[in-house]
JSON list of C-alpha atoms and ligand atoms in Angstrom, two decimals:
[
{"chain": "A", "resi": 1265, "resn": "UNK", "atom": "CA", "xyz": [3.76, -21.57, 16.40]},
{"chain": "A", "resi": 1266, "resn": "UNK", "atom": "CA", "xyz": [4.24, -20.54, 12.52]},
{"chain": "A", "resi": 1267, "resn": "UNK", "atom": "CA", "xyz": [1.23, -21.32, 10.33]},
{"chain": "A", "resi": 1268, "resn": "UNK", "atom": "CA", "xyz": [2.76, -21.01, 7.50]},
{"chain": "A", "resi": 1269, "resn": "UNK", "atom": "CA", "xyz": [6.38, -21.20, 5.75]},
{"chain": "A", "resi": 1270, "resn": "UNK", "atom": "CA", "xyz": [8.03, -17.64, 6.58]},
{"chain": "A", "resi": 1271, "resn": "UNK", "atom": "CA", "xyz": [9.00, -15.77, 3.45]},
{"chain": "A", "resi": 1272, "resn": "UNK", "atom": "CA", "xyz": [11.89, -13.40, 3.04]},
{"chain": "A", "resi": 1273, "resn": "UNK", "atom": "CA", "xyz": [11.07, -10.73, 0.95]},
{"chain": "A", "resi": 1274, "resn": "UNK", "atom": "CA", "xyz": [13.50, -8.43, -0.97]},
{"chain": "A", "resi": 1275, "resn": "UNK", "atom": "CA", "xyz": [11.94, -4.49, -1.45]},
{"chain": "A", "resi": 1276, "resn": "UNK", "atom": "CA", "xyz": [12.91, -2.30, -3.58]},
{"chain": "A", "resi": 1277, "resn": "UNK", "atom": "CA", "xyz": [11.26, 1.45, -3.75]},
{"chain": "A", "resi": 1278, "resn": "UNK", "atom": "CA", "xyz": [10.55, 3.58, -6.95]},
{"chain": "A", "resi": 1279, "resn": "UNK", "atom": "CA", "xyz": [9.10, 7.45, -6.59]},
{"chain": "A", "resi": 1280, "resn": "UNK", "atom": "CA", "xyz": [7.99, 9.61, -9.07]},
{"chain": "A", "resi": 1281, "resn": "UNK", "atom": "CA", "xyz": [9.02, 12.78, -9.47]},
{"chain": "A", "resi": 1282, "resn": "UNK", "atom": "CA", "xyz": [5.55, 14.74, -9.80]},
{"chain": "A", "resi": 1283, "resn": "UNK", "atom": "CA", "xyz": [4.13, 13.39, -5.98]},
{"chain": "A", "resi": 1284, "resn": "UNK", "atom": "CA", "xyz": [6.73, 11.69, -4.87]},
{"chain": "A", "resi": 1285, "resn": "UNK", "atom": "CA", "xyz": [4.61, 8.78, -4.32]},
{"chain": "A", "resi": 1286, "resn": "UNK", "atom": "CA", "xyz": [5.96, 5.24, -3.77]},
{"chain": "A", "resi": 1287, "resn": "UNK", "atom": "CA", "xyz": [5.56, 2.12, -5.35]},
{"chain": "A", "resi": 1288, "resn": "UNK", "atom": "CA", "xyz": [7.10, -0.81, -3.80]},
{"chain": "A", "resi": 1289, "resn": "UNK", "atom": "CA", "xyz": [8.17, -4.32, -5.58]},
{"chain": "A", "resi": 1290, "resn": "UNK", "atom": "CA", "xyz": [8.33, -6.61, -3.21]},
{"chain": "A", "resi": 1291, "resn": "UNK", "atom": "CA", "xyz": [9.67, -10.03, -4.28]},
{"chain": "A", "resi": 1292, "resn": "UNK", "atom": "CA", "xyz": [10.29, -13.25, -2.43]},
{"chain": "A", "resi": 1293, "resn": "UNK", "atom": "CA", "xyz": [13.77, -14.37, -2.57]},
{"chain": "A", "resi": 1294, "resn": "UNK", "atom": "CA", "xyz": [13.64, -17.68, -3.23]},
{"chain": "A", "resi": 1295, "resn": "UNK", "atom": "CA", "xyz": [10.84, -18.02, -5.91]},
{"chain": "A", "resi": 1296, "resn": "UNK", "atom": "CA", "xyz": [10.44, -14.62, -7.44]},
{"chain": "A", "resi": 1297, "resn": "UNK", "atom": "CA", "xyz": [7.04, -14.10, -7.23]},
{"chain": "A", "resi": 1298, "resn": "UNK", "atom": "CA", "xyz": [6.53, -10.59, -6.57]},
{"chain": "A", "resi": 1299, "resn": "UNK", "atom": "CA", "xyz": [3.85, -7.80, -6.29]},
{"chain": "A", "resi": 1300, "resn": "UNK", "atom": "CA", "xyz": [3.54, -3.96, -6.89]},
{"chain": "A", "resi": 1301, "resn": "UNK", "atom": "CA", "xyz": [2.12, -1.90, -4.27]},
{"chain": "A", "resi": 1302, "resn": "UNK", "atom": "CA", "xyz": [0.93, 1.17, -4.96]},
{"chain": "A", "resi": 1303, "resn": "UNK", "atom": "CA", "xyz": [1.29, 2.66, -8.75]},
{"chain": "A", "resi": 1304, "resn": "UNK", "atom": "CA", "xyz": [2.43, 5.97, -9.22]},
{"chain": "A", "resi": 1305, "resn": "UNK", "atom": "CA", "xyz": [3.03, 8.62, -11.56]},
{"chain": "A", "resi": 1306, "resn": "UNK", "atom": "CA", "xyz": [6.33, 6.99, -13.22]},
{"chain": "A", "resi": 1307, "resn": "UNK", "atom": "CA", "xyz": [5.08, 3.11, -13.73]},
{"chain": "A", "resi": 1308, "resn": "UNK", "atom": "CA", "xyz": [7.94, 2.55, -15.84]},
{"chain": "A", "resi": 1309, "resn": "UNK", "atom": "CA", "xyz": [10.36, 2.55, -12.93]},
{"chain": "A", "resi": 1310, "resn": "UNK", "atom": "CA", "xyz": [8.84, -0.43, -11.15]},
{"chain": "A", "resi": 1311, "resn": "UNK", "atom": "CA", "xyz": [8.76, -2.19, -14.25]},
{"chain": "A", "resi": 1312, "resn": "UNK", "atom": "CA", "xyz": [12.37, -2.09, -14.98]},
{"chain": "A", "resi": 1313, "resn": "UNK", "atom": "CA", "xyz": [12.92, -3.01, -11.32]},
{"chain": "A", "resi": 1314, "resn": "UNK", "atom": "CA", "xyz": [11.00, -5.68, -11.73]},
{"chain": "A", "resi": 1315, "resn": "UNK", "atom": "CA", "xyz": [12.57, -6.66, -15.23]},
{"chain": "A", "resi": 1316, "resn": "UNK", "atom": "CA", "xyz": [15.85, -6.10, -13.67]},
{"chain": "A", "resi": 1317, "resn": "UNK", "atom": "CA", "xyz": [15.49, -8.79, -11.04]},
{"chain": "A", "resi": 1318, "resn": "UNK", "atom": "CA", "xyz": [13.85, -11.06, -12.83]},
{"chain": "A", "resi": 1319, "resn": "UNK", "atom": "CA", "xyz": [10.42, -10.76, -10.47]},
{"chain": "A", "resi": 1320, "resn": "UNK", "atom": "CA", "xyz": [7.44, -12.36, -11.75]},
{"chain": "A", "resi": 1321, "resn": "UNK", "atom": "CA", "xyz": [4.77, -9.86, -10.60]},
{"chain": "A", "resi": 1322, "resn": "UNK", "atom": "CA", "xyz": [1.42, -11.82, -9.58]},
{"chain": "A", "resi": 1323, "resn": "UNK", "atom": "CA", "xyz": [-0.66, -9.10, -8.54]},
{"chain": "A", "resi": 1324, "resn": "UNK", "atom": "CA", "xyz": [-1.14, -5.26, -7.91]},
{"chain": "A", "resi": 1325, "resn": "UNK", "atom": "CA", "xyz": [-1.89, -4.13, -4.05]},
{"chain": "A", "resi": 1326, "resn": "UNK", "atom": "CA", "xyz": [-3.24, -0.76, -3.18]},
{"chain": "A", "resi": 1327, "resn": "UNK", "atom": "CA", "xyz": [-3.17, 0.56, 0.13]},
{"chain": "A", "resi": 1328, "resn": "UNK", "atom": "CA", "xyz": [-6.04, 3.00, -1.12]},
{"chain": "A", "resi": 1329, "resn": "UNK", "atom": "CA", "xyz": [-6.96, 5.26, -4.54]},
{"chain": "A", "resi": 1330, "resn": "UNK", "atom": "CA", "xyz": [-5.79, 8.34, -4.63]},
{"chain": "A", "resi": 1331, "resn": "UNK", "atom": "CA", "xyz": [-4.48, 9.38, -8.12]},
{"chain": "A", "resi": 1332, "resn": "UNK", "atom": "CA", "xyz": [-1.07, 9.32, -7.40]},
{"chain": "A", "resi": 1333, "resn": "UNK", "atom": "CA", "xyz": [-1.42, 5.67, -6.15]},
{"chain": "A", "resi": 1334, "resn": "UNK", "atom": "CA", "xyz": [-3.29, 4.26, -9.18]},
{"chain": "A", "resi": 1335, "resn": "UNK", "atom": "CA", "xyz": [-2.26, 6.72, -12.11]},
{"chain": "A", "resi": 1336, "resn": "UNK", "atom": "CA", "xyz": [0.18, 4.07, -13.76]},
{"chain": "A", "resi": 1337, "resn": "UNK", "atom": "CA", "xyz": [-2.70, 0.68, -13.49]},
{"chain": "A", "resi": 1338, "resn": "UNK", "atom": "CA", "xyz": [-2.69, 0.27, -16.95]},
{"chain": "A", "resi": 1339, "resn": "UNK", "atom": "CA", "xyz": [1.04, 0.64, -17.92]},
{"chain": "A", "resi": 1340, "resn": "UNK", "atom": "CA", "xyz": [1.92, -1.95, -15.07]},
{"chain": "A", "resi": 1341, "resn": "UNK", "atom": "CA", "xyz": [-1.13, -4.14, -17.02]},
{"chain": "A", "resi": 1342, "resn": "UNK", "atom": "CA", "xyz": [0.52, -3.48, -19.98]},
{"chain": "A", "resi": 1343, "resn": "UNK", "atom": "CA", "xyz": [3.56, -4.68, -18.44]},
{"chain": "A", "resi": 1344, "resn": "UNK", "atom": "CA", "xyz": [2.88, -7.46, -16.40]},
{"chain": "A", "resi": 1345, "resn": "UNK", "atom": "CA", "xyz": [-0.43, -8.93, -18.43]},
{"chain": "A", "resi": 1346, "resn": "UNK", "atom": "CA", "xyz": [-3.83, -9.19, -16.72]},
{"chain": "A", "resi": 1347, "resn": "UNK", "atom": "CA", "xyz": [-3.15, -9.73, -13.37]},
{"chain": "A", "resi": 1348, "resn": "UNK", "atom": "CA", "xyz": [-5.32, -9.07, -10.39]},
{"chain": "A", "resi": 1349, "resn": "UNK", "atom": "CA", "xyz": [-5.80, -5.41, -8.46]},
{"chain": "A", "resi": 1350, "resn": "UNK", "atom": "CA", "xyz": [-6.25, -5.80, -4.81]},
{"chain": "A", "resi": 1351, "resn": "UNK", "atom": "CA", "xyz": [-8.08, -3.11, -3.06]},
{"chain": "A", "resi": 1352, "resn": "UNK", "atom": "CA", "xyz": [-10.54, -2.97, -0.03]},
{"chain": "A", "resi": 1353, "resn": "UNK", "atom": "CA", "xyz": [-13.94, -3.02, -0.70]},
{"chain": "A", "resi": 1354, "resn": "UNK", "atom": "CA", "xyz": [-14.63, 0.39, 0.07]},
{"chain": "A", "resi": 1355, "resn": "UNK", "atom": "CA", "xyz": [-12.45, 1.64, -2.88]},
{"chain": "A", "resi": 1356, "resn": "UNK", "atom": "CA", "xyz": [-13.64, -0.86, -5.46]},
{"chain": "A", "resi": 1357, "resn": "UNK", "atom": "CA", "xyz": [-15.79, 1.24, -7.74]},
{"chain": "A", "resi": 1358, "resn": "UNK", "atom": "CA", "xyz": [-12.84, 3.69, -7.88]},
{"chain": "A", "resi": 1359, "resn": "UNK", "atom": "CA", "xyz": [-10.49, 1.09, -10.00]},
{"chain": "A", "resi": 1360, "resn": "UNK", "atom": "CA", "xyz": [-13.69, -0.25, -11.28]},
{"chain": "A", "resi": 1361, "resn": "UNK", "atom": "CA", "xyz": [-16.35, 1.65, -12.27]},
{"chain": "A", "resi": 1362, "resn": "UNK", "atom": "CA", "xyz": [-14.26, 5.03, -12.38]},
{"chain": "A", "resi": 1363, "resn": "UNK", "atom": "CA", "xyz": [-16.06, 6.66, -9.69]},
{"chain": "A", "resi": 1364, "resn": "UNK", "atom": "CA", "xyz": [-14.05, 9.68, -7.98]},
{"chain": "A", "resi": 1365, "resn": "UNK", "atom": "CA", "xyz": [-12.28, 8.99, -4.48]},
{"chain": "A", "resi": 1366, "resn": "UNK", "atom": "CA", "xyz": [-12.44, 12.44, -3.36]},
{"chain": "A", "resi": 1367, "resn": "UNK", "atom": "CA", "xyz": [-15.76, 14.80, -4.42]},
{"chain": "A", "resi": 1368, "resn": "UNK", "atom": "CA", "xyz": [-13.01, 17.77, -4.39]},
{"chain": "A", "resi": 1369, "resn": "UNK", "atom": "CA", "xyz": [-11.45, 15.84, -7.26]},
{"chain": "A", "resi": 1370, "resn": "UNK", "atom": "CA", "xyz": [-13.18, 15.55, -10.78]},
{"chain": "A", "resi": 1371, "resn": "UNK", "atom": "CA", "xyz": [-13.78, 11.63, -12.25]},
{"chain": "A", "resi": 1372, "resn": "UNK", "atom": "CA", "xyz": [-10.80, 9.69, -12.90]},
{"chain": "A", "resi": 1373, "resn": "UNK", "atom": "CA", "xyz": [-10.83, 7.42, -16.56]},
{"chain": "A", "resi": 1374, "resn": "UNK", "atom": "CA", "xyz": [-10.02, 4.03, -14.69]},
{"chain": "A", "resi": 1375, "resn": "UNK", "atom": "CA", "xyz": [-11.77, 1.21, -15.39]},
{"chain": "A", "resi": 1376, "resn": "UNK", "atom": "CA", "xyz": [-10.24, -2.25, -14.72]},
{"chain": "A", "resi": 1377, "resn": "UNK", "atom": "CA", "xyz": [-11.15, -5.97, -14.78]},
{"chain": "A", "resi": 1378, "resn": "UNK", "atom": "CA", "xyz": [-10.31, -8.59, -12.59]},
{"chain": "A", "resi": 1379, "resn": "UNK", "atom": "CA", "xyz": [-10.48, -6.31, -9.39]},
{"chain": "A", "resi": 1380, "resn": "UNK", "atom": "CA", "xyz": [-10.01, -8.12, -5.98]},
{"chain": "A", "resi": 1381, "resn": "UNK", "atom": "CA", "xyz": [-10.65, -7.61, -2.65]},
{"chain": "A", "resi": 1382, "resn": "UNK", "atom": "CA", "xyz": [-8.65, -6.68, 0.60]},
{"chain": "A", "resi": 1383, "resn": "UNK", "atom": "CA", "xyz": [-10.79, -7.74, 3.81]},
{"chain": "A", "resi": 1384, "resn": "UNK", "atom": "CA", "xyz": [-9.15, -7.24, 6.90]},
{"chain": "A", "resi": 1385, "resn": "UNK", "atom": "CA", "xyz": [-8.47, -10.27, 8.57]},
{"chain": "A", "resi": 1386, "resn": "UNK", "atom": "CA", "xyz": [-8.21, -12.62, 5.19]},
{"chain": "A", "resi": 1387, "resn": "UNK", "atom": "CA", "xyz": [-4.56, -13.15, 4.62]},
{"chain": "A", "resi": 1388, "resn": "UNK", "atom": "CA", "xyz": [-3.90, -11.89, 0.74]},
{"chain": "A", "resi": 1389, "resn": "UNK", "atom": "CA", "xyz": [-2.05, -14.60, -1.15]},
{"chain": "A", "resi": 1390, "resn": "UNK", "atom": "CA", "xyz": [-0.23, -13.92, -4.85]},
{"chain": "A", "resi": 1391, "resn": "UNK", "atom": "CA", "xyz": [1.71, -16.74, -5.81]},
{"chain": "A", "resi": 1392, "resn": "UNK", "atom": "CA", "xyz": [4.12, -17.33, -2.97]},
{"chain": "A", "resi": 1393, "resn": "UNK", "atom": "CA", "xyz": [3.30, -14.40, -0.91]},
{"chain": "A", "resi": 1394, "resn": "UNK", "atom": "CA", "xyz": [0.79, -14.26, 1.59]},
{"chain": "A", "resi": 1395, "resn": "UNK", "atom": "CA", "xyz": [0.03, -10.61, 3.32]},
{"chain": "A", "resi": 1396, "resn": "UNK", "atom": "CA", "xyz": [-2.00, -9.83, 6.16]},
{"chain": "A", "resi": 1397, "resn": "UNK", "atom": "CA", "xyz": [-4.39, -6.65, 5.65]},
{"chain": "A", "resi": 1398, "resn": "UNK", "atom": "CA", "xyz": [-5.29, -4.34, 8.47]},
{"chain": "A", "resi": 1399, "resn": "UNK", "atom": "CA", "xyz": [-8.08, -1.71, 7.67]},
{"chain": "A", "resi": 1400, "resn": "UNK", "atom": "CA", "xyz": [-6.09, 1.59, 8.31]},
{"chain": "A", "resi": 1401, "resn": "UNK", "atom": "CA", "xyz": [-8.90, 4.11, 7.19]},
{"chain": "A", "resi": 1402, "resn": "UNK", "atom": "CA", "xyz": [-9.07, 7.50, 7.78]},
{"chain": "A", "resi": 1403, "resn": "UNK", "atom": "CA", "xyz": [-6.89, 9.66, 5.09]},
{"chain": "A", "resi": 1404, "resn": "UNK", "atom": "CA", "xyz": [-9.73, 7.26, 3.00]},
{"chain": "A", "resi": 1405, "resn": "UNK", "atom": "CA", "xyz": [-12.46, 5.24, 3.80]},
{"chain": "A", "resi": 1406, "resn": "UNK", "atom": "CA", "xyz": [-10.70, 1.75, 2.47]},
{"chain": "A", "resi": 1407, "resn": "UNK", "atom": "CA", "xyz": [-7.07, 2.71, 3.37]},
{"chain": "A", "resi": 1408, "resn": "UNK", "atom": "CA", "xyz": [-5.09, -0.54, 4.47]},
{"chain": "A", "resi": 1409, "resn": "UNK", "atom": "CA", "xyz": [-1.90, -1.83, 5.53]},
{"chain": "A", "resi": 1410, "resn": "UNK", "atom": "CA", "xyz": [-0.50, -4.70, 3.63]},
{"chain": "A", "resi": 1411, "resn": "UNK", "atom": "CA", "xyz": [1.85, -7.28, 6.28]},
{"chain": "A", "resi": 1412, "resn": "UNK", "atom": "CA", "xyz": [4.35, -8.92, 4.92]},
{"chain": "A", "resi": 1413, "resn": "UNK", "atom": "CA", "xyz": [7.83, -10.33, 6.93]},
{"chain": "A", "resi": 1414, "resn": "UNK", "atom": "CA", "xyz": [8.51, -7.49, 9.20]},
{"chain": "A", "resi": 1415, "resn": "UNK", "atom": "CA", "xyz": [7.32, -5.34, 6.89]},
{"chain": "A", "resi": 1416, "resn": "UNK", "atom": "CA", "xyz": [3.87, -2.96, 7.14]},
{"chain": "A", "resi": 1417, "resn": "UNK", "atom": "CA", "xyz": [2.99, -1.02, 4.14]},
{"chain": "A", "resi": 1418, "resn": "UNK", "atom": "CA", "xyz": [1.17, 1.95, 5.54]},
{"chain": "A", "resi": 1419, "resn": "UNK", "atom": "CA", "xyz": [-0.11, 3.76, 2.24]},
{"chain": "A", "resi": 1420, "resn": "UNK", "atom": "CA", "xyz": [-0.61, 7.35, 3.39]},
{"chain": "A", "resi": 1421, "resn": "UNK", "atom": "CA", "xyz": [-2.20, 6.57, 6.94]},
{"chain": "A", "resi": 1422, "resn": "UNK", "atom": "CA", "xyz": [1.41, 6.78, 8.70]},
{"chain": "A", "resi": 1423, "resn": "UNK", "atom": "CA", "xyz": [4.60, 8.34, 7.51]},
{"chain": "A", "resi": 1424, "resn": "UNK", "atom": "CA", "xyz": [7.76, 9.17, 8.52]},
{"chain": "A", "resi": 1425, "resn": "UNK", "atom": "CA", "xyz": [7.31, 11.49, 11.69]},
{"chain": "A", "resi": 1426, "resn": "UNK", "atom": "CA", "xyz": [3.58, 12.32, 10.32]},
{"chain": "A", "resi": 1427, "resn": "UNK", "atom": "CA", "xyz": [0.36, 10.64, 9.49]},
{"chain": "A", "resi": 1428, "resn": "UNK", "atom": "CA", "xyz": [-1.99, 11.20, 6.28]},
{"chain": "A", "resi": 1429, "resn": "UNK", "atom": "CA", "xyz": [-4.15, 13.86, 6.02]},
{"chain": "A", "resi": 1430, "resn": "UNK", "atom": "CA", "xyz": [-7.81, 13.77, 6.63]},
{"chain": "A", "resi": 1431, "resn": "UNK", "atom": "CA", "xyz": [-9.19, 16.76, 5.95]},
{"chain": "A", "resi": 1432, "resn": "UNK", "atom": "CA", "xyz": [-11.01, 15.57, 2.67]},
{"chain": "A", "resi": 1433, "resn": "UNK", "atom": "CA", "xyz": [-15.03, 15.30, 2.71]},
{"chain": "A", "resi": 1434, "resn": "UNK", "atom": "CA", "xyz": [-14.75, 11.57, 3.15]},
{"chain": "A", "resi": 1435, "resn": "UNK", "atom": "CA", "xyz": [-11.65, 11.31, 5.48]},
{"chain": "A", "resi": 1436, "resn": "UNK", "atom": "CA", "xyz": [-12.08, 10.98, 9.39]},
{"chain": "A", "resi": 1437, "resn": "UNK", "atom": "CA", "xyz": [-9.29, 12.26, 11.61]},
{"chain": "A", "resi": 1438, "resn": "UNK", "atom": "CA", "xyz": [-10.75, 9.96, 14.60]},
{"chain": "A", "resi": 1439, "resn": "UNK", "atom": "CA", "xyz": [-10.72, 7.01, 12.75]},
{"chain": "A", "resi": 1440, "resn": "UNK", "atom": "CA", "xyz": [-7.33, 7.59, 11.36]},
{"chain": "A", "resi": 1441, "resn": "UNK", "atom": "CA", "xyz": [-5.65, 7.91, 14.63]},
{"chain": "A", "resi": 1442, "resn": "UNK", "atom": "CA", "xyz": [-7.39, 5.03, 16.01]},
{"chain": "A", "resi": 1443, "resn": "UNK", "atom": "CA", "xyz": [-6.65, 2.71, 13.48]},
{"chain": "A", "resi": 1444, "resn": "UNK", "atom": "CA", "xyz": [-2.80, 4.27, 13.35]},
{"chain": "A", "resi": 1445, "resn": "UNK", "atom": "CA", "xyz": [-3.26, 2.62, 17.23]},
{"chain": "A", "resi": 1446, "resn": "UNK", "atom": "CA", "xyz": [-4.99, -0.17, 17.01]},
{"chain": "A", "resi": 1447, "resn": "UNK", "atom": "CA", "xyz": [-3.48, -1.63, 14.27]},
{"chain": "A", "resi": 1448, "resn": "UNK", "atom": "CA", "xyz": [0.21, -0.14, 13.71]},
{"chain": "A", "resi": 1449, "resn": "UNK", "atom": "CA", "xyz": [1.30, 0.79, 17.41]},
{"chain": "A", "resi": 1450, "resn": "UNK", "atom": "CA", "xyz": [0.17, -1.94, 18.49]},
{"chain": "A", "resi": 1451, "resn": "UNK", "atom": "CA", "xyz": [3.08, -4.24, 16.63]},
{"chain": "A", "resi": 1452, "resn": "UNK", "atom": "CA", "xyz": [6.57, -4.97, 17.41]},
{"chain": "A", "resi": 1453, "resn": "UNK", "atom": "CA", "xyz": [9.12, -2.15, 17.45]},
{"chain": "A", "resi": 1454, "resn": "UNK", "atom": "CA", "xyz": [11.51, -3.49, 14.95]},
{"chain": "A", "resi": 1455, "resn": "UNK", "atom": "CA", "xyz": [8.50, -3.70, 12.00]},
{"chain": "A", "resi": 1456, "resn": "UNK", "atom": "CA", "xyz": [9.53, -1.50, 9.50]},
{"chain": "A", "resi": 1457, "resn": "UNK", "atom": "CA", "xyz": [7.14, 1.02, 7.54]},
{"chain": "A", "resi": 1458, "resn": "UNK", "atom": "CA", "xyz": [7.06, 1.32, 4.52]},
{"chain": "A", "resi": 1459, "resn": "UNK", "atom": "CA", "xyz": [5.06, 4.57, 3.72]},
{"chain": "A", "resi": 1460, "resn": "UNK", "atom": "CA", "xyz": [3.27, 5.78, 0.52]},
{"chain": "A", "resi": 1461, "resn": "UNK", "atom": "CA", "xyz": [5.68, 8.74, 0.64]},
{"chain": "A", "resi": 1462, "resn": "UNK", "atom": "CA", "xyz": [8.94, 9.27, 1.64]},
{"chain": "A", "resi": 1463, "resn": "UNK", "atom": "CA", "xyz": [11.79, 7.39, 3.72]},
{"chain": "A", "resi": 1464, "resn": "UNK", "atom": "CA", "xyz": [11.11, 3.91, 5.83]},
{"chain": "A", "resi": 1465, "resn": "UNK", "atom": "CA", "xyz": [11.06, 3.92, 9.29]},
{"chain": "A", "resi": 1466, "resn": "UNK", "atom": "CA", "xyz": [9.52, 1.70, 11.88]},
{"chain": "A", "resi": 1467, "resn": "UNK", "atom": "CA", "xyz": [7.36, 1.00, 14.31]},
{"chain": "A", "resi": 1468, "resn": "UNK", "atom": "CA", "xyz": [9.52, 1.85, 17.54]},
{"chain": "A", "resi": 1469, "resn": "UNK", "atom": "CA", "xyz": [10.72, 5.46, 16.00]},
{"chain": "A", "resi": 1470, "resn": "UNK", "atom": "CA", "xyz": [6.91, 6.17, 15.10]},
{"chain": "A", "resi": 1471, "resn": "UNK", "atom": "CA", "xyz": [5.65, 5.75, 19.07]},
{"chain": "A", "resi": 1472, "resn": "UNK", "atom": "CA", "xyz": [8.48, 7.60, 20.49]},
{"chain": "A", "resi": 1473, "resn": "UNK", "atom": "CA", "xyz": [9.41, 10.43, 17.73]},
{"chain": "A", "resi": 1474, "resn": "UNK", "atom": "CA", "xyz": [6.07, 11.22, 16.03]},
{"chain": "A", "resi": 1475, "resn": "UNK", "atom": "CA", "xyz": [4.63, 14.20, 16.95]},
{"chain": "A", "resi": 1476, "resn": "UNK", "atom": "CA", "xyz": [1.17, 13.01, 16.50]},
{"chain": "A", "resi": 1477, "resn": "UNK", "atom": "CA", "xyz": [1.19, 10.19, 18.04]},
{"chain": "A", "resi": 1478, "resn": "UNK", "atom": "CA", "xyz": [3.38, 10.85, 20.82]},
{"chain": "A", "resi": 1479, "resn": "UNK", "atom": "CA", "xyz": [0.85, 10.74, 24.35]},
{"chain": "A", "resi": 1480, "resn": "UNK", "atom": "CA", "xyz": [1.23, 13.85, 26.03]},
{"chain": "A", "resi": 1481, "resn": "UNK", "atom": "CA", "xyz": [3.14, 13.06, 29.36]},
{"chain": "B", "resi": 2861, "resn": "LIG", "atom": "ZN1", "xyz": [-0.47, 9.75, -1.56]}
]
């Protein structure tokens, strides 16, 4: 049974050059509402993307707050007006009150209004997109992956034939691997990931071909 309408959603990928960090517009097909996950180094890249399709971005998603995934906020607000920041509440004061992610990384200068929250379990809507967010901590404590039409948006909790790393003061190698499980693994082979770095791949590759997440046989 479908709840809802199905969307299609077109994707198209900008990295910068410093991190190679991704930031994804992803734009429904029919009515051009789109959002920006993830905002790297190079903001200016999504924004022509986005001007170049004719997108009308509703909202900002990030899978969590690491520098590299936040550092262009306030050119894409500059860009595409006041619109709202998703994040998961255990990131908020990050984007909002400026307080540092990662004690082995100084204070970051970001301060933003209109801040909202990812819960896990409360479909995200912007305009004429609706994602589902699963809590993917781990490499952070609010890490999530954003759902979206056979599409998972795995921020830096699973890559490409490797998973996010968790050696930081506040990351937890346990809980990264079990939500990798729980809430990745666990969905249809032919979902494709879309990582905060590098290539896609999908689900089916990831529980055959990566090497930590392989079960030992
Ligand atoms: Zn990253």
């Amino acid at each position: 049974m479908k709840l809802h309408e199905s969307v299609t959603v077109r994707i198209e990928v900008t990295a910068d050059r410093r991190f190679g960090t991704n930031s994804y517009l992803v734009e429904d097909e029919e009515t051009h509402d789109a959002v920006v996950i993830d905002s790297n180094l190079e903001p200016d890249l999504v924004v022509e993307a986005a001007r170049r399709s004719g997108a009308r971005v509703r909202a900002i998603l990030l899978t969590h707050t690491d520098l590299d995934h936040i550092a262009g906020l306030h050119e894409l607000r500059e860009a595409f007006g006041p619109i709202p920041v998703a994040v998961h509440e255990a990131e908020k004061d990050v984007v909002e009150q400026g307080k540092p992610l990662r004690r082995e990384f100084g204070p970051i200068a970001t301060r933003l209004e209109n801040v909202a929250t990812l819960v896990e379990g409360e479909p995200y809507r912007a305009g004429s997109l609706e994602f589902e967010v699963l809590h993917t901590p781990g490499h952070s404590p609010g890490g999530v992956t954003l759902k979206i039409d056979g599409c998972l948006f795995t921020g830096d909790a699973l890559f490409a034939g490797s998973v996010g790393r968790s050696d930081f003061a506040n990351s937890d190698t346990a809980a990264l691997l079990d939500g990798i499980r729980s809430r990745l693994l666990s969905q249809p082979d032919d979902m494709i990931v879309y990582s905060g770095h590098g290539p896609a791949t999908t689900i089916g590759r990831e529980r055959k071909m990566n090497p930590f997440l392989v079960e030992p046989t």
